[in-house]
Short mmCIF file of C-alpha atoms in Angstrom, two decimals:
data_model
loop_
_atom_site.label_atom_id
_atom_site.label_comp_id
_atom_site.label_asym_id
_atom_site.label_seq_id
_atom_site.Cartn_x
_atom_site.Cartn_y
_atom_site.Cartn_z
CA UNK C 1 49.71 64.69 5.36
CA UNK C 2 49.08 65.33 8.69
CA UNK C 3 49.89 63.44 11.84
CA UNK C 4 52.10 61.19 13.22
CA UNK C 5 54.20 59.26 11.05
CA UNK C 6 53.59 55.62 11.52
CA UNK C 7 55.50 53.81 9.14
CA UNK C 8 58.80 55.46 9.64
CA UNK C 9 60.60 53.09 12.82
CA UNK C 10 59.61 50.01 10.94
CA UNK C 11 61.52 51.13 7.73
CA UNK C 12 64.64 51.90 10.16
CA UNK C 13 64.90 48.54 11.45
CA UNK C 14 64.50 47.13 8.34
CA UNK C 15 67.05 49.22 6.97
CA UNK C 16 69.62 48.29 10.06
CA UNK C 17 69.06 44.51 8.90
CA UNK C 18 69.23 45.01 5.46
CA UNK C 19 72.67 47.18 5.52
CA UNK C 20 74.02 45.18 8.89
CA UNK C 21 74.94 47.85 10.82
CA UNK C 22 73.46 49.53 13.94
CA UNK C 23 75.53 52.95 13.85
CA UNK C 24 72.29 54.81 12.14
CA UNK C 25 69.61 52.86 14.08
CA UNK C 26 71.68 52.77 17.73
CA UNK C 27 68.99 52.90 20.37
CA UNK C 28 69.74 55.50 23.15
CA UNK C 29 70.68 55.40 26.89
CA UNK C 30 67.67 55.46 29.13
CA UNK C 31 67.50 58.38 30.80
CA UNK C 32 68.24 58.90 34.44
CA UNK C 33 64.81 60.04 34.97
CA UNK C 34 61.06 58.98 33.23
CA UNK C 35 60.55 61.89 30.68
CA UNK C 36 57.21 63.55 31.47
CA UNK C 37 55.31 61.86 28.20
CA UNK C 38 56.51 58.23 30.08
CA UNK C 39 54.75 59.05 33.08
CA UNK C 40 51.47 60.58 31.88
CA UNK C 41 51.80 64.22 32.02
CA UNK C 42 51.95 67.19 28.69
CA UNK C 43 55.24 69.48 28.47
CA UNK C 44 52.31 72.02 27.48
CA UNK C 45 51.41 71.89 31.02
CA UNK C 46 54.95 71.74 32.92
CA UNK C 47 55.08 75.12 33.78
CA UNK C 48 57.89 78.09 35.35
CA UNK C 49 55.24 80.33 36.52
CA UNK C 50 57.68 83.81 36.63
CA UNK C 51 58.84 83.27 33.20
CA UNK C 52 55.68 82.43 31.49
CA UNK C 53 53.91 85.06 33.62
CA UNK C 54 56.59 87.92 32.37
CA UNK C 55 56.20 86.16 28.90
CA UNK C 56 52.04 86.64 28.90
CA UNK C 57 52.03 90.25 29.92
CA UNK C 58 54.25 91.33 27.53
CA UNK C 59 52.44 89.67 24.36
CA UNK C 60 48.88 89.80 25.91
CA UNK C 61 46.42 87.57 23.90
CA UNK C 62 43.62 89.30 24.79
CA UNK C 63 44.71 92.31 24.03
CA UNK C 64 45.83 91.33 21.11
CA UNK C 65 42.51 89.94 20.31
CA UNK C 66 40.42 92.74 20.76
CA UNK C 67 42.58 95.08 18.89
CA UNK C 68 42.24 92.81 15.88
CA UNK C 69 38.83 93.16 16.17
CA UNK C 70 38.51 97.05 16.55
CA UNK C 71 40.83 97.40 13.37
CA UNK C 72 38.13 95.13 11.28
CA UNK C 73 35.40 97.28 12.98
CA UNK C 74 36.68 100.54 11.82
CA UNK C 75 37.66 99.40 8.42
CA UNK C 76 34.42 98.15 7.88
CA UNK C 77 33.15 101.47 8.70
CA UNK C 78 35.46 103.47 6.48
CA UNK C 79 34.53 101.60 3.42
CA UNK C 80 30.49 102.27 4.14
CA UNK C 81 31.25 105.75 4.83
CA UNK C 82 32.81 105.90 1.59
CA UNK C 83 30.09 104.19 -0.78
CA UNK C 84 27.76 106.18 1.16
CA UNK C 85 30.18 109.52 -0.03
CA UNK C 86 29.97 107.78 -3.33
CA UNK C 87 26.92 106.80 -4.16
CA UNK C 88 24.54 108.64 -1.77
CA UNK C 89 23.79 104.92 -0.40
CA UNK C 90 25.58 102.21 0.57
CA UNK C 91 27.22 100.01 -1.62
CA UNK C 92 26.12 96.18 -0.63
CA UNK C 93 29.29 93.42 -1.38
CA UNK C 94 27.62 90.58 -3.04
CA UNK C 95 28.38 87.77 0.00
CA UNK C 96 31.58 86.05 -1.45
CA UNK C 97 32.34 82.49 0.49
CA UNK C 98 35.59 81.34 0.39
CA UNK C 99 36.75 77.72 1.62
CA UNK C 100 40.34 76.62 2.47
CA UNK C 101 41.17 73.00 2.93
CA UNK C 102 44.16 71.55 4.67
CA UNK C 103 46.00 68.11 4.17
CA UNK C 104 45.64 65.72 7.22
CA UNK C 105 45.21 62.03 5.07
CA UNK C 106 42.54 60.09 7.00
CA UNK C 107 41.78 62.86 9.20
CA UNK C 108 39.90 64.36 6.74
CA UNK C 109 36.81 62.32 7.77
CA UNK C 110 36.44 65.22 9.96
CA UNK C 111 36.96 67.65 7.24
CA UNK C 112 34.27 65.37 5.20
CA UNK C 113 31.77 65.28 8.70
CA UNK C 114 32.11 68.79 8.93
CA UNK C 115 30.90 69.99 5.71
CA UNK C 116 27.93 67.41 5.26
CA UNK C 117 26.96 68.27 8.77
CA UNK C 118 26.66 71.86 7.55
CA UNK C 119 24.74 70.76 4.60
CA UNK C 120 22.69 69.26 7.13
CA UNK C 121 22.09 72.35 9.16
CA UNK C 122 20.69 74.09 6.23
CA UNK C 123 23.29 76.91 5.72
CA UNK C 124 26.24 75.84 3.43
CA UNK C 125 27.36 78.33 0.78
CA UNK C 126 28.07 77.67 -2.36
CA UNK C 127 31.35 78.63 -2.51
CA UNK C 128 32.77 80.90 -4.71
CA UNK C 129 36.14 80.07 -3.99
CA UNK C 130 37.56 76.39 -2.98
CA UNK C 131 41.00 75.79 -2.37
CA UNK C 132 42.49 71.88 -1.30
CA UNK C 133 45.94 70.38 -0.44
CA UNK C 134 46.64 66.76 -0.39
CA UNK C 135 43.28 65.21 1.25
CA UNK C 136 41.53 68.88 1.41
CA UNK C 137 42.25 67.98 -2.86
CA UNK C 138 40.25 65.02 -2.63
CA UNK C 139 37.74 66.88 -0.90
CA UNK C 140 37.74 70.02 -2.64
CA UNK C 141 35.80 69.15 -5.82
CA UNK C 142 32.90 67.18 -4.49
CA UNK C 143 32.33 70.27 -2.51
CA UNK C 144 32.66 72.91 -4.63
CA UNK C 145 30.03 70.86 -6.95
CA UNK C 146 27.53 71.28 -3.88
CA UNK C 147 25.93 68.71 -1.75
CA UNK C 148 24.48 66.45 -4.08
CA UNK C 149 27.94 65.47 -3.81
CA UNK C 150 27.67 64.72 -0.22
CA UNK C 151 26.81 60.87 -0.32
CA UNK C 152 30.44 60.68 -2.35
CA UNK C 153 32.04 62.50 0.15
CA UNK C 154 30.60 60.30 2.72
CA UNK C 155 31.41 56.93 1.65
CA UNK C 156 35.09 57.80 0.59
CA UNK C 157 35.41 58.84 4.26
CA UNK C 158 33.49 56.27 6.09
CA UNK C 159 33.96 52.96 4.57
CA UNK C 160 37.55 52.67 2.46
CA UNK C 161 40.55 50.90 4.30
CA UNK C 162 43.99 51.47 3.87
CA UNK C 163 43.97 48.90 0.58
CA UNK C 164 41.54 50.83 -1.08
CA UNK C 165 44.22 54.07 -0.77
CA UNK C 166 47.38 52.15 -1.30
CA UNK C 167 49.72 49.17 -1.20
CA UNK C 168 52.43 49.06 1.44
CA UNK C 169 56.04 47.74 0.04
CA UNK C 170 58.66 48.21 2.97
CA UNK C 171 61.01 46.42 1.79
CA UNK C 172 61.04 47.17 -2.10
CA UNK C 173 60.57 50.86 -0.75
CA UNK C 174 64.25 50.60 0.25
CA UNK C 175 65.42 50.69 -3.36
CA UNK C 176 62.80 52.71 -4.83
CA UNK C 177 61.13 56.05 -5.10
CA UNK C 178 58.22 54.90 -2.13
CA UNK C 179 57.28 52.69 0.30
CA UNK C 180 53.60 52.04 -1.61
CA UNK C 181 51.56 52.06 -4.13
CA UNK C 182 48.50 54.54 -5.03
CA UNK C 183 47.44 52.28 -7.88
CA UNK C 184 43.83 52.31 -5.99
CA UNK C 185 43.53 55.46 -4.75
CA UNK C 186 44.54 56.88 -8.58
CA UNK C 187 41.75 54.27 -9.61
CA UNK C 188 39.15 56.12 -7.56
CA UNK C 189 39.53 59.62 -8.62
CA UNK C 190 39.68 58.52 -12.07
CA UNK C 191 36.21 56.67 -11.88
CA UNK C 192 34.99 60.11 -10.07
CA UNK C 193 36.53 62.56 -12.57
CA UNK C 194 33.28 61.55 -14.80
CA UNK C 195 32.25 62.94 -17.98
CA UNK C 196 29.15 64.21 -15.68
CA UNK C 197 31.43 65.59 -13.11
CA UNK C 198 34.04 67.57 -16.28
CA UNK C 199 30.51 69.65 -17.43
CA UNK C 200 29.72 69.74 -14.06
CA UNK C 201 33.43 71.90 -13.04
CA UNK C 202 33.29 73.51 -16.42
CA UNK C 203 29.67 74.93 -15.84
CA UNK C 204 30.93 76.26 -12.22
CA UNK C 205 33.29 77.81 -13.94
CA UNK C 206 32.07 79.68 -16.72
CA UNK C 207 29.88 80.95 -13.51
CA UNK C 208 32.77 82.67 -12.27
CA UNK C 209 33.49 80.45 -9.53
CA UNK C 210 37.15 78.48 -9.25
CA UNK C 211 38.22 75.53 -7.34
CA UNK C 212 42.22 74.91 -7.22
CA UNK C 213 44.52 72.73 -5.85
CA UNK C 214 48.16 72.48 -4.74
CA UNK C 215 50.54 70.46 -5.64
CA UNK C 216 54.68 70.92 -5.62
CA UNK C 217 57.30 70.42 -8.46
CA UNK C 218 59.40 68.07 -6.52
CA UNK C 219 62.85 68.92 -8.73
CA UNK C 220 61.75 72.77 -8.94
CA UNK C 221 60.89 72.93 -5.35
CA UNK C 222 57.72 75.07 -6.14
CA UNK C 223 54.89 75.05 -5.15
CA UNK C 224 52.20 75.31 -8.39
CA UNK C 225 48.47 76.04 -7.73
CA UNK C 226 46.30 74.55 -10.49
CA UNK C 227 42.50 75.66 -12.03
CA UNK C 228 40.61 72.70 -11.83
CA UNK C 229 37.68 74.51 -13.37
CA UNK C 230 39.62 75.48 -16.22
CA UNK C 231 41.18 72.64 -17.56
CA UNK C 232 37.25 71.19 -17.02
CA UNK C 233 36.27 73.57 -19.18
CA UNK C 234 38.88 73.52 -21.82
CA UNK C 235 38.14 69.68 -22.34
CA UNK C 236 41.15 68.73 -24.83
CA UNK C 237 42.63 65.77 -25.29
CA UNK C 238 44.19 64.50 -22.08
CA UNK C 239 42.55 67.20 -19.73
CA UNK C 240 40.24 64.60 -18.07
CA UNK C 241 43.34 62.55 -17.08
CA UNK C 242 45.44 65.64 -16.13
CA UNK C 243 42.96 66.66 -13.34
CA UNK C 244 43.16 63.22 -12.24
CA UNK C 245 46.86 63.28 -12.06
CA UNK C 246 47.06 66.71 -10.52
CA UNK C 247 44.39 65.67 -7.34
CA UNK C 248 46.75 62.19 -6.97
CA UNK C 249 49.69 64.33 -7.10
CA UNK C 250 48.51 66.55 -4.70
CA UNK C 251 48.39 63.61 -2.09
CA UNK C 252 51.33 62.12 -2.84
CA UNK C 253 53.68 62.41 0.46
CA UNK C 254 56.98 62.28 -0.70
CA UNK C 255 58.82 59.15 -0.20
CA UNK C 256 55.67 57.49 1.10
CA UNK C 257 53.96 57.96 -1.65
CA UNK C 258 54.90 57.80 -5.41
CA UNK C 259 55.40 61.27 -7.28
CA UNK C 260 53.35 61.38 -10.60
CA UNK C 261 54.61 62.90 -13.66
CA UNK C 262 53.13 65.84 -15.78
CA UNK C 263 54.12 66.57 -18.88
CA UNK C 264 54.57 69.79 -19.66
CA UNK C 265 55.42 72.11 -22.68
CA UNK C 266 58.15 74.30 -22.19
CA UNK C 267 58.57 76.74 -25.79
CA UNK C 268 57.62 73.70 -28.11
CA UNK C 269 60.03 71.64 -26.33
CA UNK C 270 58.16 69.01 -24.31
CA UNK C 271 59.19 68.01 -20.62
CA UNK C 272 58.08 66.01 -17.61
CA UNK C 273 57.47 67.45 -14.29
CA UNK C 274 57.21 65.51 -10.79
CA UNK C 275 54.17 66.63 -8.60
CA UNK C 276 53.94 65.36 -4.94
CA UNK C 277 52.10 66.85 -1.66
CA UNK C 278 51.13 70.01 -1.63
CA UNK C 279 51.51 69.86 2.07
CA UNK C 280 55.64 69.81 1.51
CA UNK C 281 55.10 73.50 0.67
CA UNK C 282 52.05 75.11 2.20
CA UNK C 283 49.76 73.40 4.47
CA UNK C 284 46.51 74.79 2.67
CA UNK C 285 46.28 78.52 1.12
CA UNK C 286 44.26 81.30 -0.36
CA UNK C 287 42.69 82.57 -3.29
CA UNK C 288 40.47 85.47 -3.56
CA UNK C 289 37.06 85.11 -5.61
CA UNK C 290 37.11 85.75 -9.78
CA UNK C 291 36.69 89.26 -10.91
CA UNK C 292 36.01 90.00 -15.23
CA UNK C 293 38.83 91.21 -16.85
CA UNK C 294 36.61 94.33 -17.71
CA UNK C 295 36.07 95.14 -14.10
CA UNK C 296 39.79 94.86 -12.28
CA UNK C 297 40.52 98.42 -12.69
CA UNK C 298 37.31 98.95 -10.66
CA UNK C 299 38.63 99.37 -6.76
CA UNK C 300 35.06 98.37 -5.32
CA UNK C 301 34.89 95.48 -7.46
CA UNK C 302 38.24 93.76 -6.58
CA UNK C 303 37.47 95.10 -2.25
CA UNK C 304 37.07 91.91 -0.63
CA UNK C 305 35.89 93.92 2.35
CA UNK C 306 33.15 91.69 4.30
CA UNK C 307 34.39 88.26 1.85
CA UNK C 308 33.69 85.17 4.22
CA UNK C 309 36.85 83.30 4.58
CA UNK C 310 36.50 79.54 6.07
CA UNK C 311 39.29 77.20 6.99
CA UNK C 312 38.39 73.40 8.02
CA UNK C 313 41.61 71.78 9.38
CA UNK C 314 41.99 68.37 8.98
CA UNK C 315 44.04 67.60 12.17
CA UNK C 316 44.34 69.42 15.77
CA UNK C 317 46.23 73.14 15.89
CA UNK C 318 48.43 71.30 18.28
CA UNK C 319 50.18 67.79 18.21
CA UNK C 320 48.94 65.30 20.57
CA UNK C 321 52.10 64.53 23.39
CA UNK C 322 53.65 61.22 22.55
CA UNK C 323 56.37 58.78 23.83
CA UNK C 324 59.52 58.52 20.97
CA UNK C 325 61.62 55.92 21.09
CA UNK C 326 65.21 56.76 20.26
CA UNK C 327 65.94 55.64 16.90
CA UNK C 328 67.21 58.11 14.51
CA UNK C 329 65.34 57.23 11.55
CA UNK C 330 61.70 57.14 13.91
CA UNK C 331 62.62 60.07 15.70
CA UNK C 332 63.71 61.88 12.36
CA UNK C 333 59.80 60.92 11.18
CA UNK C 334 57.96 62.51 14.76
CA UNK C 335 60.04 65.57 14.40
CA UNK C 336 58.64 65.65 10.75
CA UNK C 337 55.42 65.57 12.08
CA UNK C 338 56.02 68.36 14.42
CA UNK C 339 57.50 71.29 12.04
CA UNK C 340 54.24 70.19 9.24
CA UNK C 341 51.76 71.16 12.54
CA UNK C 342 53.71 74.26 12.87
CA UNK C 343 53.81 75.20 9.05
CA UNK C 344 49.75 74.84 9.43
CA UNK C 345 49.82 77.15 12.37
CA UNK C 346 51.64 79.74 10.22
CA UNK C 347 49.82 79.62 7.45
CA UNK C 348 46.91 79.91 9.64
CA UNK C 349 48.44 83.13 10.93
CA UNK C 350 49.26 84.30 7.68
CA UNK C 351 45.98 84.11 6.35
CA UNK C 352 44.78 86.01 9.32
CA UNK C 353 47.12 88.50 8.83
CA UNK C 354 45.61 88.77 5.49
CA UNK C 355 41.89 89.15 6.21
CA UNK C 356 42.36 92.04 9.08
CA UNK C 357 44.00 93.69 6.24
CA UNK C 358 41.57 93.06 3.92
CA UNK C 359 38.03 93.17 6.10
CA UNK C 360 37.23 89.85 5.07
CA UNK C 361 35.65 87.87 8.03
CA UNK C 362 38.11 84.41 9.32
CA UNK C 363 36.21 81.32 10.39
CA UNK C 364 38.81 78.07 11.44
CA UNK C 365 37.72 74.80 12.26
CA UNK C 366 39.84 71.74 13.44
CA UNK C 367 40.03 69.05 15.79
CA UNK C 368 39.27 69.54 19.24
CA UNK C 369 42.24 69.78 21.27
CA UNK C 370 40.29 67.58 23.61
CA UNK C 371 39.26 64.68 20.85
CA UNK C 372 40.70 61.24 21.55
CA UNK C 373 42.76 60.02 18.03
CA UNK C 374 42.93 56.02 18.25
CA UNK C 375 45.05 56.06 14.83
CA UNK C 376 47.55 57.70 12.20
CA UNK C 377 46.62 59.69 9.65
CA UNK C 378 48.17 57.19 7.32
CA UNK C 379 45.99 54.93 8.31
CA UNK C 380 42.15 54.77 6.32
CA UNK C 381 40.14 52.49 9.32
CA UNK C 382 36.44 52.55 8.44
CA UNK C 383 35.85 52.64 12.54
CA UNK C 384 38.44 55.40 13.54
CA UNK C 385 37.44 57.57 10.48
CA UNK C 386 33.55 57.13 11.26
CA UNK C 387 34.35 57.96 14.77
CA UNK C 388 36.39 61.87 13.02
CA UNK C 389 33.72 62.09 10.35
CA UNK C 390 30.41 61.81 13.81
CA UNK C 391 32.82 64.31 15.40
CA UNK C 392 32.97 67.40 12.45
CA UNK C 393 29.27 66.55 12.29
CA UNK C 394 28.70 66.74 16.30
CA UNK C 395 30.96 70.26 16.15
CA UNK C 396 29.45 72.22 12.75
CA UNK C 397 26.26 71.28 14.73
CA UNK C 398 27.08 72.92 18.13
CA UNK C 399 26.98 76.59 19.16
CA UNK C 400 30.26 77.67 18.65
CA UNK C 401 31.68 75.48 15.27
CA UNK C 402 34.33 78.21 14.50
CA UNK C 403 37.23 80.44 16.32
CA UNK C 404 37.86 83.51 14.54
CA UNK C 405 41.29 83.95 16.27
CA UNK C 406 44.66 82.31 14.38
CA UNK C 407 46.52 79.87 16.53
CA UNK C 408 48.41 81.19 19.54
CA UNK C 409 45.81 83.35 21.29
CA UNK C 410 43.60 80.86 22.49
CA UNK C 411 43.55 79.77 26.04
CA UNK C 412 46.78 77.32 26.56
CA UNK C 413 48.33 78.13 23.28
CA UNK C 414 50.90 80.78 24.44
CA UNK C 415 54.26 79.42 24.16
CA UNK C 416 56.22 78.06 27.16
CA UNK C 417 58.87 80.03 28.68
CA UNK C 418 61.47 79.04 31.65
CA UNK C 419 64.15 80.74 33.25
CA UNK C 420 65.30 77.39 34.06
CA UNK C 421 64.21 73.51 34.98
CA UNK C 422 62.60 73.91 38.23
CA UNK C 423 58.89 73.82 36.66
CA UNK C 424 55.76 73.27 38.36
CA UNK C 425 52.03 71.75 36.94
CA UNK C 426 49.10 74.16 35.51
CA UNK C 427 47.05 72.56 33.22
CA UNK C 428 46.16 74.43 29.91
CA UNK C 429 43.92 72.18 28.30
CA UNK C 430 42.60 68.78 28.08
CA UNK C 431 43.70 65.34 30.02
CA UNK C 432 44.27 62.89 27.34
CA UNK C 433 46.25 59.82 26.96
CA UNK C 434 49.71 59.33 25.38
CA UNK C 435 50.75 56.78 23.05
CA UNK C 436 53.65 54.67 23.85
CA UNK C 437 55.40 52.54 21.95
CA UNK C 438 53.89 49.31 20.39
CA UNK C 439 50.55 50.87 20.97
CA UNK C 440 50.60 51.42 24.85
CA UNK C 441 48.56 53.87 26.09
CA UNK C 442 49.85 55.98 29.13
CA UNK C 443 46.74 57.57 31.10
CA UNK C 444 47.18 61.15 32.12
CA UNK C 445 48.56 61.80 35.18
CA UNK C 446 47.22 63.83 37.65
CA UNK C 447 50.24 65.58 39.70
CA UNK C 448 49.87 65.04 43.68
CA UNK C 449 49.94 68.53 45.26
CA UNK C 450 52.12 68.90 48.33
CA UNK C 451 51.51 71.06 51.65
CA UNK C 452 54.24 73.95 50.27
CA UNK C 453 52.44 73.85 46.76
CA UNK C 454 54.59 72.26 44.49
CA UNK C 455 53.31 69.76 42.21
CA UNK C 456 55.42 66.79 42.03
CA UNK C 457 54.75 62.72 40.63
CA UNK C 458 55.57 59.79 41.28
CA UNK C 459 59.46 59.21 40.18
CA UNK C 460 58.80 55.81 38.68
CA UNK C 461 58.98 55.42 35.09
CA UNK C 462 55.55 53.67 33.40
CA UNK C 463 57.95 52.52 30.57
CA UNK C 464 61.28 51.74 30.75
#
């Protein structure tokens, strides 16, 4: 799940009680000087201007940009000229819509605002491919089943609370496998995994169309991506309660969250699995669309030249700037945080990697860097969620709902380089607040320019 990891500095101090010692949960020295979250300002925009100058030339985003862009041009062109070489005309690609789905827990009311708000607009696919990771799982089947599914989709994003997704046990989390309880959020798929819905994911898939999700073995460390359609349409004994298990698996965070056993056949000899997150191993990934068995040793068939590929991230590219307080167990959980928004980036910028190979066409969205988040992914607030859910709607709806460049390139994204600490300020994107601890909100600080040009602010720390 994305986003910042809420729960984590209350379980350390009740650990230090519980165990009566402080040598795990020791609370640091105050610095000499505010750090730059304490007073307001974004490392992202503390800049050493001849480094990060020398660092831009040499890896060029926009040239980088538009050779991506000539390469997809001219394969595009090679592959007409061909079917044209062919078959005397041009060979038309059936359009083939694929949709990727990241993990982000409550922030997928954005995810969910998004895709009604296309429905909305007129233009949504259906989609021959849909992939989903922990809440891009819960997502993924109501719509791959199309938008008479939308009113579902709305409600589970607009109006459930944290009790309606799970039970928080700190304390008897301490000396078991979790800190809660999904009993209610396993009680909601199951009431949605309907006899209805079972012909409706078999029927899709006899139709050559697939939906899968991700989950991970947690012993195996693997990551295992199951048909959804295809247990649907096999329809044995246990198969209803399997896809059940595999879309709560899928969102269990490790730890957090219970991991829910799978049994599994191994040669006769019968086994149980543990599934958790899918997140812990990719943070969302692709599948290209179905091709018949009779047709995969024809080349044209399997070309996903001109294939529509469509990511909707439930969380920002970039981590919103906060103030960490120095516990080891809390600070452990941020820096969690930070390397699962850098395994999204990556996968982002794998997956464009593999569609300039390819030809196929990449479409991202995500949070605005500029949105205002007023809570934690792990926590499922009718108001805050309502709030992400207006905003996918508000973006699918305006002029430019997609950036067809992976993370990195965009303006601001580059990464910072220094030849040393003497830094000055250049803002690369928006103002926003930073949380503090216990809830305090630290308003962006705008650095006082002096006659010789250096930016400087005030020394005084804002928390201490």
């Amino acid at each position: 799940m994305h986003g910042r990891i809420c729960p984590w500095h209350w379980v350390a101090l009740a650990f230090c009680f519980l165990v009566g010692t402080t040598s795990g949960c020791r609370i640091a020295k105050p610095t000499a000087y505010p750090t730059p979250a304490q007073v307001g300002l974004n490392t992202r925009d503390l800049i050493d201007p001849d480094a990060q100058e020398e660092a831009e030339e040499l890896t060029p985003s926009k040239q980088l940009a538009s050779a991506a862009e000539r390469l997809r041009k001219e394969r595009q062109l090679k592959l007409s000229e061909q079917s044209q070489n062919e078959g005397g005309a041009t060979a038309k690609q059936p359009d083939r819509n694929i949709l990727c789905l990241s993990g982000g827990g409550s922030y997928g009311a954005y995810t969910a605002g998004f895709l009604i708000g296309w429905s909305e607009r007129g233009d949504r696919p259906y989609f021959d491919v849909v992939t989903g990771i922990s809440t891009g799982a819960l997502i993924a089947p109501l719509v791959f089943l199309g938008p008479k599914y939308d009113k579902q989709l709305k409600q589970l994003y607009t109006t459930v609370e944290t009790k309606d997704i799970y039970k928080a046990h700190w304390l008897w989390g301490l000396f078991d496998e979790s800190y809660a309880d999904t009993s209610p959020l396993a009680g909601r798929i199951n009431a949605f995994v309907s006899a209805t819905v079972m012909q409706d994911l078999a029927a899709a898939h006899r139709s050559g169309r697939r939906l899968y999700i991700g989950t991970t073995e947690e012993e195996g460390k693997q990551f295992v991506i199951w048909d959804i359609g295809a247990i649907a349409e096999r329809n044995g004994p246990g198969d209803r309660e399997l896809i059940v298990k595999v879309m709560l698996a899928s969102s269990a965070a490790p730890g957090y969250f219970p991991a829910v056993p799978i049994d599994i056949e191994v040669d006769g000899v019968r086994h149980t699995e543990r599934h958790v997150d899918g997140g812990v191993s990719q943070a969302l990934f692709f599948r290209p669309p179905y091709v018949a068995p009779e047709d995969r040793s024809n080349v044209a068939a399997r070309d996903l030249a001109g294939a529509k590929v469509y990511v909707i991230v439930a969380g920002k590219l970039y981590a919103d700037p906060e103030v960490i307080r120095p516990w080891s167990l809390n600070s452990a959980g941020k820096n969690v945080s930070t390397l699962i928004y850098a395994q999204g980036r990556g996968d982002l910028q794998r997956l464009y990697t593999i569609c300039l190979l390819t030809g196929m066409d990449y479409f991202v969205s995500a949070i605005p860097a500029e949105y205002e988040m007023t809570a934690s992914s792990a926590d499922f607030t009718p108001v805050a969620m309502t709030a992400l859910f207006e905003e996918g709607r508000r973006v699918v709806a305006s002029t430019k709902p997609w950036r067809t460049l992976p993370p990195g390139i965009g303006t601001g994204e580059s990464t910072l380089a220094r030849q040393g600490p003497k830094l000055t300020y250049r803002p690369r994107g928006p103002l926003l607040p930073i949380t503090g601890p216990k809830g305090v909100i630290i308003p962006p600080q705008f650095p006082i320019t002096t006659r010789d040009g250096i930016n400087s602010v005030s020394p005084e720390p804002i928390i201490k």
